[in-house]
Amino acid sequence: TNVDAIAIVAPQFRDWLVPDDALHARLRRRLAGIETAGFHVGGWYDIFCEGSIGGYTTLAEGARDESVRRAQRLVVGPWAHVPEVTPDGRLVYVANFYDDSLSVFDARTLERIAELKTDAYPHGLNISPDGRWVVATGFSGDHIRVFDAATGGESAHVEVGEGSAHT
């Protein structure tokens, strides 16, 4: 199964799938104390989607300040759980774990503006500090892909060895 394949590279992965009600209760209490807007992203293929929705709901219903409750945003779609925002705040990149791609969204409108092909099961995702490069890795790959953020084109496909799950 996919879980077995991922667990080979990341043994702790199985632990993440086991519900921990005490942990979730502590997190809900901590979330209620947050006093800033949140941009919550979850995906249909995101094993942590329930937590994303729970964080959004907790803040949208339970934040102390009404303006914070109204400012919460939730986006759920056909992708996974690894969003990254460009340093200028214009674009949001999301790794689509089960679709072997990155989705690129306009951060203001949340419109998907591009889809970039990756290696299998993309998970690691980073944007360079200057916003010029986007780097993606996959759980079952042995390469990283480097994309030019301005064009969306692949600039490099670099072999790094087995287990390149995080950048």
CSV table of N, CA and C in Angstrom, one decimal:
chain,number,residue,atom,x,y,z
A,1,THR,N,0.8,-1.2,0.0
A,1,THR,CA,0.0,0.0,0.0
A,1,THR,C,0.9,1.2,0.0
A,2,ASN,N,0.3,2.4,-0.2
A,2,ASN,CA,1.0,3.7,-0.2
A,2,ASN,C,1.5,3.9,1.2
A,3,VAL,N,0.8,3.6,2.2
A,3,VAL,CA,1.2,3.8,3.6
A,3,VAL,C,2.5,3.0,3.9
A,4,ASP,N,2.5,1.7,3.4
A,4,ASP,CA,3.7,0.9,3.6
A,4,ASP,C,4.9,1.5,2.9
A,5,ALA,N,4.7,2.0,1.7
A,5,ALA,CA,5.8,2.5,0.9
A,5,ALA,C,6.4,3.8,1.6
A,6,ILE,N,5.5,4.6,2.1
A,6,ILE,CA,5.9,5.8,2.8
A,6,ILE,C,6.6,5.5,4.1
A,7,ALA,N,6.1,4.5,4.8
A,7,ALA,CA,6.7,4.1,6.1
A,7,ALA,C,8.1,3.6,6.0
A,8,ILE,N,8.5,3.1,4.8
A,8,ILE,CA,9.8,2.7,4.6
A,8,ILE,C,10.8,3.9,4.8
A,9,VAL,N,10.4,5.0,4.2
A,9,VAL,CA,11.2,6.2,4.2
A,9,VAL,C,11.0,7.0,5.5
A,10,ALA,N,9.8,7.0,6.0
A,10,ALA,CA,9.5,7.8,7.2
A,10,ALA,C,8.7,6.9,8.2
A,11,PRO,N,9.4,6.1,9.0
A,11,PRO,CA,8.8,5.2,9.9
A,11,PRO,C,7.7,5.8,10.8
A,12,GLN,N,8.0,7.1,11.2
A,12,GLN,CA,7.1,7.8,12.1
A,12,GLN,C,5.7,8.1,11.4
A,13,PHE,N,5.6,7.9,10.1
A,13,PHE,CA,4.4,8.2,9.4
A,13,PHE,C,3.2,7.5,10.0
A,14,ARG,N,3.4,6.2,10.3
A,14,ARG,CA,2.3,5.4,10.9
A,14,ARG,C,1.7,6.0,12.2
A,15,ASP,N,2.6,6.6,13.0
A,15,ASP,CA,2.2,7.2,14.2
A,15,ASP,C,1.3,8.4,14.0
A,16,TRP,N,1.6,9.1,12.9
A,16,TRP,CA,0.8,10.3,12.5
A,16,TRP,C,-0.6,10.0,12.2
A,17,LEU,N,-0.9,8.7,11.8
A,17,LEU,CA,-2.2,8.3,11.4
A,17,LEU,C,-3.1,7.9,12.6
A,18,VAL,N,-2.5,7.7,13.7
A,18,VAL,CA,-3.2,7.2,14.9
A,18,VAL,C,-3.8,8.4,15.6
A,19,PRO,N,-5.1,8.5,15.8
A,19,PRO,CA,-5.8,9.6,16.4
A,19,PRO,C,-5.2,9.7,17.9
A,20,ASP,N,-5.0,10.9,18.3
A,20,ASP,CA,-4.5,11.2,19.7
A,20,ASP,C,-5.5,12.3,20.2
A,21,ASP,N,-6.6,11.9,20.9
A,21,ASP,CA,-7.6,12.8,21.3
A,21,ASP,C,-7.1,13.8,22.3
A,22,ALA,N,-6.2,13.4,23.2
A,22,ALA,CA,-5.6,14.3,24.2
A,22,ALA,C,-4.8,15.4,23.5
A,23,LEU,N,-4.0,15.0,22.5
A,23,LEU,CA,-3.2,16.0,21.8
A,23,LEU,C,-4.1,17.0,21.1
A,24,HIS,N,-5.1,16.5,20.4
A,24,HIS,CA,-6.1,17.3,19.7
A,24,HIS,C,-6.8,18.3,20.6
A,25,ALA,N,-7.2,17.9,21.8
A,25,ALA,CA,-7.8,18.8,22.7
A,25,ALA,C,-6.9,19.9,23.2
A,26,ARG,N,-5.6,19.6,23.4
A,26,ARG,CA,-4.6,20.6,23.8
A,26,ARG,C,-4.4,21.6,22.6
A,27,LEU,N,-4.4,21.1,21.4
A,27,LEU,CA,-4.2,21.9,20.2
A,27,LEU,C,-5.4,22.9,20.1
A,28,ARG,N,-6.6,22.4,20.3
A,28,ARG,CA,-7.8,23.2,20.2
A,28,ARG,C,-7.8,24.3,21.2
A,29,ARG,N,-7.4,24.0,22.4
A,29,ARG,CA,-7.3,25.1,23.4
A,29,ARG,C,-6.3,26.1,23.0
A,30,ARG,N,-5.1,25.7,22.5
A,30,ARG,CA,-4.1,26.7,22.1
A,30,ARG,C,-4.6,27.5,20.9
A,31,LEU,N,-5.3,26.8,20.0
A,31,LEU,CA,-5.8,27.6,18.8
A,31,LEU,C,-6.7,28.7,19.2
A,32,ALA,N,-7.6,28.4,20.2
A,32,ALA,CA,-8.6,29.4,20.6
A,32,ALA,C,-7.9,30.7,21.1
A,33,GLY,N,-6.7,30.6,21.5
A,33,GLY,CA,-6.0,31.8,22.0
A,33,GLY,C,-5.3,32.6,21.0
A,34,ILE,N,-5.3,32.1,19.7
A,34,ILE,CA,-4.6,32.9,18.6
A,34,ILE,C,-5.4,34.1,18.3
A,35,GLU,N,-4.7,35.2,18.1
A,35,GLU,CA,-5.3,36.5,17.8
A,35,GLU,C,-4.9,37.1,16.5
A,36,THR,N,-4.8,36.2,15.5
A,36,THR,CA,-4.5,36.7,14.1
A,36,THR,C,-5.3,35.8,13.1
A,37,ALA,N,-5.4,36.4,11.9
A,37,ALA,CA,-6.1,35.7,10.8
A,37,ALA,C,-5.3,34.5,10.4
A,38,GLY,N,-6.0,33.4,10.0
A,38,GLY,CA,-5.3,32.2,9.5
A,38,GLY,C,-5.7,31.9,8.1
A,39,PHE,N,-4.8,31.4,7.3
A,39,PHE,CA,-5.1,30.9,5.9
A,39,PHE,C,-4.9,29.4,6.0
A,40,HIS,N,-6.0,28.6,6.2
A,40,HIS,CA,-5.9,27.2,6.4
A,40,HIS,C,-6.1,26.5,5.0
A,41,VAL,N,-5.2,25.6,4.8
A,41,VAL,CA,-5.2,24.8,3.5
A,41,VAL,C,-5.3,23.3,3.8
A,42,GLY,N,-6.3,22.7,3.2
A,42,GLY,CA,-6.4,21.2,3.3
A,42,GLY,C,-6.7,20.7,2.0
A,43,GLY,N,-6.4,19.4,1.8
A,43,GLY,CA,-6.6,18.8,0.5
A,43,GLY,C,-7.4,17.5,0.6
A,44,TRP,N,-8.1,17.2,-0.5
A,44,TRP,CA,-8.8,15.9,-0.5
A,44,TRP,C,-7.9,14.7,-0.2
A,45,TYR,N,-6.7,14.8,-0.6
A,45,TYR,CA,-5.7,13.7,-0.5
A,45,TYR,C,-4.8,14.0,0.7
A,46,ASP,N,-5.1,14.9,1.5
A,46,ASP,CA,-4.3,15.3,2.7
A,46,ASP,C,-4.7,14.5,3.9
A,47,ILE,N,-3.8,13.6,4.4
A,47,ILE,CA,-4.1,12.8,5.5
A,47,ILE,C,-4.3,13.7,6.8
A,48,PHE,N,-4.0,15.0,6.7
A,48,PHE,CA,-4.1,15.9,7.8
A,48,PHE,C,-5.3,16.9,7.6
A,49,CYS,N,-6.1,16.6,6.6
A,49,CYS,CA,-7.2,17.6,6.2
A,49,CYS,C,-8.1,17.8,7.4
A,50,GLU,N,-8.4,16.8,8.2
A,50,GLU,CA,-9.3,16.9,9.3
A,50,GLU,C,-8.8,17.9,10.3
A,51,GLY,N,-7.5,17.9,10.5
A,51,GLY,CA,-6.8,18.9,11.4
A,51,GLY,C,-6.9,20.3,10.8
A,52,SER,N,-6.7,20.5,9.5
A,52,SER,CA,-6.9,21.8,8.9
A,52,SER,C,-8.3,22.4,9.1
A,53,ILE,N,-9.3,21.5,8.8
A,53,ILE,CA,-10.6,22.0,9.0
A,53,ILE,C,-10.9,22.2,10.5
A,54,GLY,N,-10.4,21.4,11.4
A,54,GLY,CA,-10.6,21.6,12.8
A,54,GLY,C,-9.9,22.9,13.3
A,55,GLY,N,-8.7,23.2,12.8
A,55,GLY,CA,-8.1,24.5,13.1
A,55,GLY,C,-8.9,25.7,12.7
A,56,TYR,N,-9.3,25.6,11.4
A,56,TYR,CA,-10.2,26.7,10.9
A,56,TYR,C,-11.4,26.9,11.7
A,57,THR,N,-12.1,25.8,12.0
A,57,THR,CA,-13.4,25.8,12.7
A,57,THR,C,-13.2,26.4,14.1
A,58,THR,N,-12.1,25.9,14.8
A,58,THR,CA,-11.8,26.4,16.1
A,58,THR,C,-11.6,27.9,16.2
A,59,LEU,N,-10.9,28.4,15.2
A,59,LEU,CA,-10.6,29.9,15.2
A,59,LEU,C,-11.8,30.7,14.6
A,60,ALA,N,-12.5,30.1,13.6
A,60,ALA,CA,-13.7,30.9,13.1
A,60,ALA,C,-14.8,30.9,14.1
A,61,GLU,N,-14.9,30.0,15.0
A,61,GLU,CA,-16.0,30.0,16.0
A,61,GLU,C,-15.5,30.4,17.4
A,62,GLY,N,-14.2,30.2,17.7
A,62,GLY,CA,-13.9,30.3,19.1
A,62,GLY,C,-12.8,31.4,19.4
A,63,ALA,N,-12.2,32.1,18.4
A,63,ALA,CA,-11.2,33.1,18.7
A,63,ALA,C,-11.9,34.2,19.5
A,64,ARG,N,-11.1,34.7,20.4
A,64,ARG,CA,-11.6,35.7,21.4
A,64,ARG,C,-12.2,37.0,20.6
A,65,ASP,N,-11.5,37.4,19.6
A,65,ASP,CA,-11.8,38.6,18.9
A,65,ASP,C,-12.7,38.3,17.7
A,66,GLU,N,-13.8,39.1,17.5
A,66,GLU,CA,-14.7,38.9,16.4
A,66,GLU,C,-14.0,39.1,15.1
A,67,SER,N,-13.1,40.1,15.0
A,67,SER,CA,-12.5,40.4,13.7
A,67,SER,C,-11.6,39.2,13.3
A,68,VAL,N,-11.0,38.5,14.3
A,68,VAL,CA,-10.1,37.3,14.0
A,68,VAL,C,-11.0,36.2,13.5
A,69,ARG,N,-12.2,36.0,14.2
A,69,ARG,CA,-13.1,35.0,13.8
A,69,ARG,C,-13.5,35.2,12.3
A,70,ARG,N,-13.9,36.4,11.9
A,70,ARG,CA,-14.3,36.7,10.6
A,70,ARG,C,-13.2,36.6,9.5
A,71,ALA,N,-11.9,36.8,9.9
A,71,ALA,CA,-10.8,36.8,9.0
A,71,ALA,C,-10.3,35.5,8.6
A,72,GLN,N,-10.7,34.4,9.3
A,72,GLN,CA,-10.2,33.1,8.9
A,72,GLN,C,-10.6,32.7,7.5
A,73,ARG,N,-9.7,32.0,6.8
A,73,ARG,CA,-10.0,31.5,5.5
A,73,ARG,C,-9.6,30.0,5.4
A,74,LEU,N,-10.4,29.3,4.7
A,74,LEU,CA,-10.2,27.8,4.5
A,74,LEU,C,-10.3,27.5,3.0
A,75,VAL,N,-9.3,26.8,2.5
A,75,VAL,CA,-9.3,26.4,1.1
A,75,VAL,C,-9.1,24.9,1.2
A,76,VAL,N,-10.0,24.1,0.6
A,76,VAL,CA,-9.8,22.6,0.5
A,76,VAL,C,-10.0,22.2,-1.0
A,77,GLY,N,-9.1,21.5,-1.5
A,77,GLY,CA,-9.3,21.1,-2.9
A,77,GLY,C,-8.5,19.8,-3.2
A,78,PRO,N,-8.3,19.5,-4.5
A,78,PRO,CA,-7.7,18.3,-4.9
A,78,PRO,C,-6.2,18.2,-4.8
A,79,TRP,N,-5.6,18.4,-3.6
A,79,TRP,CA,-4.2,18.5,-3.4
A,79,TRP,C,-3.9,17.9,-2.1
A,80,ALA,N,-2.6,18.0,-1.7
A,80,ALA,CA,-2.1,17.5,-0.4
A,80,ALA,C,-2.0,18.6,0.6
A,81,HIS,N,-1.0,18.4,1.6
A,81,HIS,CA,-1.0,19.4,2.7
A,81,HIS,C,0.2,20.3,2.8
A,82,VAL,N,1.0,20.5,1.8
A,82,VAL,CA,2.2,21.2,2.0
A,82,VAL,C,2.1,22.5,1.2
A,83,PRO,N,1.5,23.6,1.8
A,83,PRO,CA,1.5,24.9,1.1
A,83,PRO,C,2.8,25.7,1.4
A,84,GLU,N,3.2,26.5,0.4
A,84,GLU,CA,4.3,27.4,0.6
A,84,GLU,C,3.9,28.7,-0.1
A,85,VAL,N,4.2,29.9,0.6
A,85,VAL,CA,3.8,31.2,0.0
A,85,VAL,C,5.1,31.8,-0.4
A,86,THR,N,5.1,32.5,-1.6
A,86,THR,CA,6.3,33.2,-2.1
A,86,THR,C,6.6,34.4,-1.2
A,87,PRO,N,7.8,34.8,-1.1
A,87,PRO,CA,8.2,35.9,-0.2
A,87,PRO,C,7.4,37.1,-0.4
A,88,ASP,N,7.0,37.4,-1.6
A,88,ASP,CA,6.3,38.6,-1.9
A,88,ASP,C,4.8,38.4,-1.6
A,89,GLY,N,4.4,37.2,-1.2
A,89,GLY,CA,3.0,37.0,-0.9
A,89,GLY,C,2.0,36.8,-2.0
A,90,ARG,N,2.5,36.8,-3.3
A,90,ARG,CA,1.6,36.8,-4.4
A,90,ARG,C,1.1,35.4,-4.8
A,91,LEU,N,2.0,34.4,-4.5
A,91,LEU,CA,1.6,33.0,-5.0
A,91,LEU,C,1.7,32.0,-3.8
A,92,VAL,N,0.8,31.0,-3.9
A,92,VAL,CA,0.8,29.9,-3.0
A,92,VAL,C,1.1,28.6,-3.8
A,93,TYR,N,2.0,27.8,-3.4
A,93,TYR,CA,2.4,26.5,-4.0
A,93,TYR,C,1.9,25.4,-3.0
A,94,VAL,N,1.2,24.4,-3.6
A,94,VAL,CA,0.7,23.3,-2.8
A,94,VAL,C,1.2,22.0,-3.5
A,95,ALA,N,1.8,21.1,-2.7
A,95,ALA,CA,2.2,19.8,-3.2
A,95,ALA,C,1.0,18.9,-3.2
A,96,ASN,N,0.7,18.2,-4.4
A,96,ASN,CA,-0.4,17.3,-4.5
A,96,ASN,C,0.1,15.9,-4.4
A,97,PHE,N,0.1,15.4,-3.2
A,97,PHE,CA,0.7,14.1,-2.8
A,97,PHE,C,0.3,13.0,-3.7
A,98,TYR,N,-0.9,12.8,-4.0
A,98,TYR,CA,-1.4,11.7,-4.8
A,98,TYR,C,-1.5,12.0,-6.3
A,99,ASP,N,-1.2,13.2,-6.7
A,99,ASP,CA,-1.3,13.6,-8.1
A,99,ASP,C,0.1,13.9,-8.7
A,100,ASP,N,1.1,13.8,-7.9
A,100,ASP,CA,2.5,14.0,-8.4
A,100,ASP,C,2.7,15.3,-9.2
A,101,SER,N,2.2,16.4,-8.5
A,101,SER,CA,2.3,17.7,-9.0
A,101,SER,C,2.3,18.8,-8.0
A,102,LEU,N,2.6,20.0,-8.4
A,102,LEU,CA,2.5,21.2,-7.5
A,102,LEU,C,1.4,22.0,-8.2
A,103,SER,N,0.5,22.5,-7.4
A,103,SER,CA,-0.5,23.5,-7.9
A,103,SER,C,0.0,24.9,-7.4
A,104,VAL,N,-0.2,25.9,-8.3
A,104,VAL,CA,0.2,27.2,-8.1
A,104,VAL,C,-1.0,28.1,-8.1
A,105,PHE,N,-1.2,28.8,-7.0
A,105,PHE,CA,-2.4,29.6,-6.8
A,105,PHE,C,-2.1,31.1,-6.7
A,106,ASP,N,-2.9,32.0,-7.2
A,106,ASP,CA,-2.9,33.4,-6.9
A,106,ASP,C,-3.3,33.6,-5.5
A,107,ALA,N,-2.5,34.1,-4.6
A,107,ALA,CA,-2.8,34.2,-3.2
A,107,ALA,C,-4.0,35.2,-2.9
A,108,ARG,N,-4.2,36.1,-3.8
A,108,ARG,CA,-5.3,37.1,-3.6
A,108,ARG,C,-6.7,36.5,-4.0
A,109,THR,N,-6.7,35.8,-5.2
A,109,THR,CA,-8.0,35.3,-5.7
A,109,THR,C,-8.2,33.8,-5.4
A,110,LEU,N,-7.1,33.1,-5.0
A,110,LEU,CA,-7.1,31.7,-4.8
A,110,LEU,C,-7.4,30.9,-6.1
A,111,GLU,N,-7.2,31.5,-7.2
A,111,GLU,CA,-7.4,30.9,-8.5
A,111,GLU,C,-6.1,30.0,-8.8
A,112,ARG,N,-6.3,28.8,-9.2
A,112,ARG,CA,-5.2,28.0,-9.6
A,112,ARG,C,-4.7,28.5,-11.0
A,113,ILE,N,-3.4,28.8,-11.0
A,113,ILE,CA,-2.9,29.4,-12.3
A,113,ILE,C,-1.9,28.5,-13.0
A,114,ALA,N,-1.4,27.5,-12.3
A,114,ALA,CA,-0.5,26.6,-13.0
A,114,ALA,C,-0.4,25.2,-12.2
A,115,GLU,N,0.0,24.2,-12.9
A,115,GLU,CA,0.2,22.9,-12.4
A,115,GLU,C,1.6,22.4,-12.9
A,116,LEU,N,2.5,22.0,-12.0
A,116,LEU,CA,3.8,21.6,-12.3
A,116,LEU,C,4.0,20.2,-12.0
A,117,LYS,N,4.5,19.4,-12.9
A,117,LYS,CA,4.7,17.9,-12.7
A,117,LYS,C,5.9,17.7,-11.8
A,118,THR,N,5.8,16.8,-10.8
A,118,THR,CA,6.9,16.4,-9.9
A,118,THR,C,7.2,14.9,-10.0
A,119,ASP,N,8.1,14.5,-9.2
A,119,ASP,CA,8.3,13.1,-9.0
A,119,ASP,C,7.2,12.5,-8.1
A,120,ALA,N,7.1,11.2,-7.9
A,120,ALA,CA,6.1,10.6,-7.2
A,120,ALA,C,5.9,11.1,-5.7
A,121,TYR,N,4.7,11.3,-5.3
A,121,TYR,CA,4.4,11.6,-3.9
A,121,TYR,C,5.1,12.9,-3.4
A,122,PRO,N,4.9,14.0,-4.1
A,122,PRO,CA,5.6,15.2,-3.6
A,122,PRO,C,5.2,15.6,-2.2
A,123,HIS,N,6.2,15.9,-1.4
A,123,HIS,CA,6.0,16.3,0.0
A,123,HIS,C,6.9,17.5,0.4
A,124,GLY,N,8.2,17.3,0.2
A,124,GLY,CA,9.1,18.4,0.5
A,124,GLY,C,8.9,19.5,-0.5
A,125,LEU,N,8.7,20.8,0.0
A,125,LEU,CA,8.4,21.9,-0.9
A,125,LEU,C,9.0,23.1,-0.2
A,126,ASN,N,9.9,23.8,-0.9
A,126,ASN,CA,10.4,25.1,-0.4
A,126,ASN,C,10.6,26.1,-1.5
A,127,ILE,N,10.5,27.4,-1.1
A,127,ILE,CA,10.7,28.5,-2.1
A,127,ILE,C,12.0,29.2,-1.6
A,128,SER,N,12.9,29.6,-2.5
A,128,SER,CA,14.1,30.3,-2.1
A,128,SER,C,13.7,31.6,-1.5
A,129,PRO,N,14.6,32.1,-0.6
A,129,PRO,CA,14.3,33.4,0.1
A,129,PRO,C,14.0,34.6,-0.9
A,130,ASP,N,14.6,34.5,-2.1
A,130,ASP,CA,14.4,35.6,-3.0
A,130,ASP,C,13.2,35.3,-3.9
A,131,GLY,N,12.5,34.2,-3.7
A,131,GLY,CA,11.3,33.8,-4.5
A,131,GLY,C,11.6,33.4,-5.9
A,132,ARG,N,12.8,33.2,-6.3
A,132,ARG,CA,13.2,32.8,-7.7
A,132,ARG,C,13.0,31.3,-8.0
A,133,TRP,N,13.3,30.5,-7.0
A,133,TRP,CA,13.3,29.0,-7.2
A,133,TRP,C,12.3,28.3,-6.3
A,134,VAL,N,11.7,27.3,-6.8
A,134,VAL,CA,10.8,26.4,-6.0
A,134,VAL,C,11.4,25.0,-6.1
A,135,VAL,N,11.6,24.4,-5.0
A,135,VAL,CA,12.2,23.0,-4.9
A,135,VAL,C,11.2,22.1,-4.4
A,136,ALA,N,11.1,20.9,-5.0
A,136,ALA,CA,10.1,19.9,-4.6
A,136,ALA,C,10.8,18.5,-4.6
A,137,THR,N,10.5,17.7,-3.6
A,137,THR,CA,10.9,16.4,-3.4
A,137,THR,C,9.7,15.4,-3.3
A,138,GLY,N,10.0,14.1,-3.4
A,138,GLY,CA,8.9,13.2,-3.3
A,138,GLY,C,9.3,12.1,-2.4
A,139,PHE,N,8.3,11.4,-1.7
A,139,PHE,CA,8.5,10.4,-0.8
A,139,PHE,C,9.2,9.2,-1.4
A,140,SER,N,8.8,8.8,-2.6
A,140,SER,CA,9.4,7.6,-3.2
A,140,SER,C,10.4,8.0,-4.3
A,141,GLY,N,10.9,9.2,-4.4
A,141,GLY,CA,11.8,9.6,-5.4
A,141,GLY,C,13.3,9.6,-4.9
A,142,ASP,N,14.2,9.8,-5.8
A,142,ASP,CA,15.6,10.0,-5.5
A,142,ASP,C,16.1,11.2,-6.1
A,143,HIS,N,15.2,12.1,-6.5
A,143,HIS,CA,15.6,13.4,-7.2
A,143,HIS,C,14.9,14.6,-6.5
A,144,ILE,N,15.4,15.7,-6.7
A,144,ILE,CA,14.7,17.0,-6.4
A,144,ILE,C,14.4,17.7,-7.7
A,145,ARG,N,13.3,18.3,-7.8
A,145,ARG,CA,13.1,19.2,-9.0
A,145,ARG,C,13.1,20.6,-8.6
A,146,VAL,N,13.8,21.4,-9.4
A,146,VAL,CA,13.9,22.8,-9.1
A,146,VAL,C,13.2,23.6,-10.3
A,147,PHE,N,12.2,24.4,-9.9
A,147,PHE,CA,11.4,25.1,-10.8
A,147,PHE,C,11.8,26.6,-10.8
A,148,ASP,N,11.8,27.3,-11.9
A,148,ASP,CA,11.9,28.7,-12.0
A,148,ASP,C,10.5,29.3,-11.7
A,149,ALA,N,10.4,30.0,-10.6
A,149,ALA,CA,9.1,30.6,-10.2
A,149,ALA,C,8.5,31.5,-11.2
A,150,ALA,N,9.3,32.2,-11.9
A,150,ALA,CA,8.8,33.2,-12.9
A,150,ALA,C,8.2,32.6,-14.1
A,151,THR,N,8.7,31.5,-14.5
A,151,THR,CA,8.2,30.8,-15.7
A,151,THR,C,7.4,29.5,-15.5
A,152,GLY,N,7.7,28.9,-14.3
A,152,GLY,CA,7.1,27.6,-14.0
A,152,GLY,C,7.8,26.5,-14.6
A,153,GLY,N,8.9,26.8,-15.4
A,153,GLY,CA,9.6,25.7,-16.1
A,153,GLY,C,10.6,25.0,-15.1
A,154,GLU,N,10.8,23.8,-15.4
A,154,GLU,CA,11.8,23.0,-14.6
A,154,GLU,C,13.2,23.4,-15.0
A,155,SER,N,14.0,23.9,-14.0
A,155,SER,CA,15.3,24.3,-14.2
A,155,SER,C,16.3,23.2,-13.9
A,156,ALA,N,16.0,22.3,-13.1
A,156,ALA,CA,16.9,21.2,-12.7
A,156,ALA,C,16.2,20.0,-12.2
A,157,HIS,N,16.7,18.8,-12.4
A,157,HIS,CA,16.2,17.6,-11.9
A,157,HIS,C,17.4,16.9,-11.4
A,158,VAL,N,17.7,17.0,-10.1
A,158,VAL,CA,18.9,16.6,-9.5
A,158,VAL,C,18.8,15.3,-8.7
A,159,GLU,N,19.7,14.4,-9.0
A,159,GLU,CA,19.7,13.1,-8.2
A,159,GLU,C,20.3,13.4,-6.8
A,160,VAL,N,19.6,13.0,-5.8
A,160,VAL,CA,20.1,13.2,-4.4
A,160,VAL,C,20.1,11.9,-3.6
A,161,GLY,N,19.7,10.8,-4.2
A,161,GLY,CA,19.6,9.6,-3.5
A,161,GLY,C,18.3,9.2,-2.9
A,162,GLU,N,18.1,8.0,-2.5
A,162,GLU,CA,16.8,7.5,-2.0
A,162,GLU,C,16.4,8.2,-0.7
A,163,GLY,N,15.1,8.5,-0.6
A,163,GLY,CA,14.6,9.1,0.6
A,163,GLY,C,14.6,10.6,0.6
A,164,SER,N,14.5,11.2,-0.5
A,164,SER,CA,14.5,12.7,-0.6
A,164,SER,C,13.2,13.3,-0.2
A,165,ALA,N,12.6,12.9,0.9
A,165,ALA,CA,11.2,13.4,1.2
A,165,ALA,C,11.1,14.8,1.6
A,166,HIS,N,12.1,15.4,2.1
A,166,HIS,CA,12.1,16.8,2.6
A,166,HIS,C,13.2,17.6,2.0
A,167,THR,N,12.9,18.9,1.8
A,167,THR,CA,13.9,19.8,1.3
A,167,THR,C,14.6,20.5,2.4
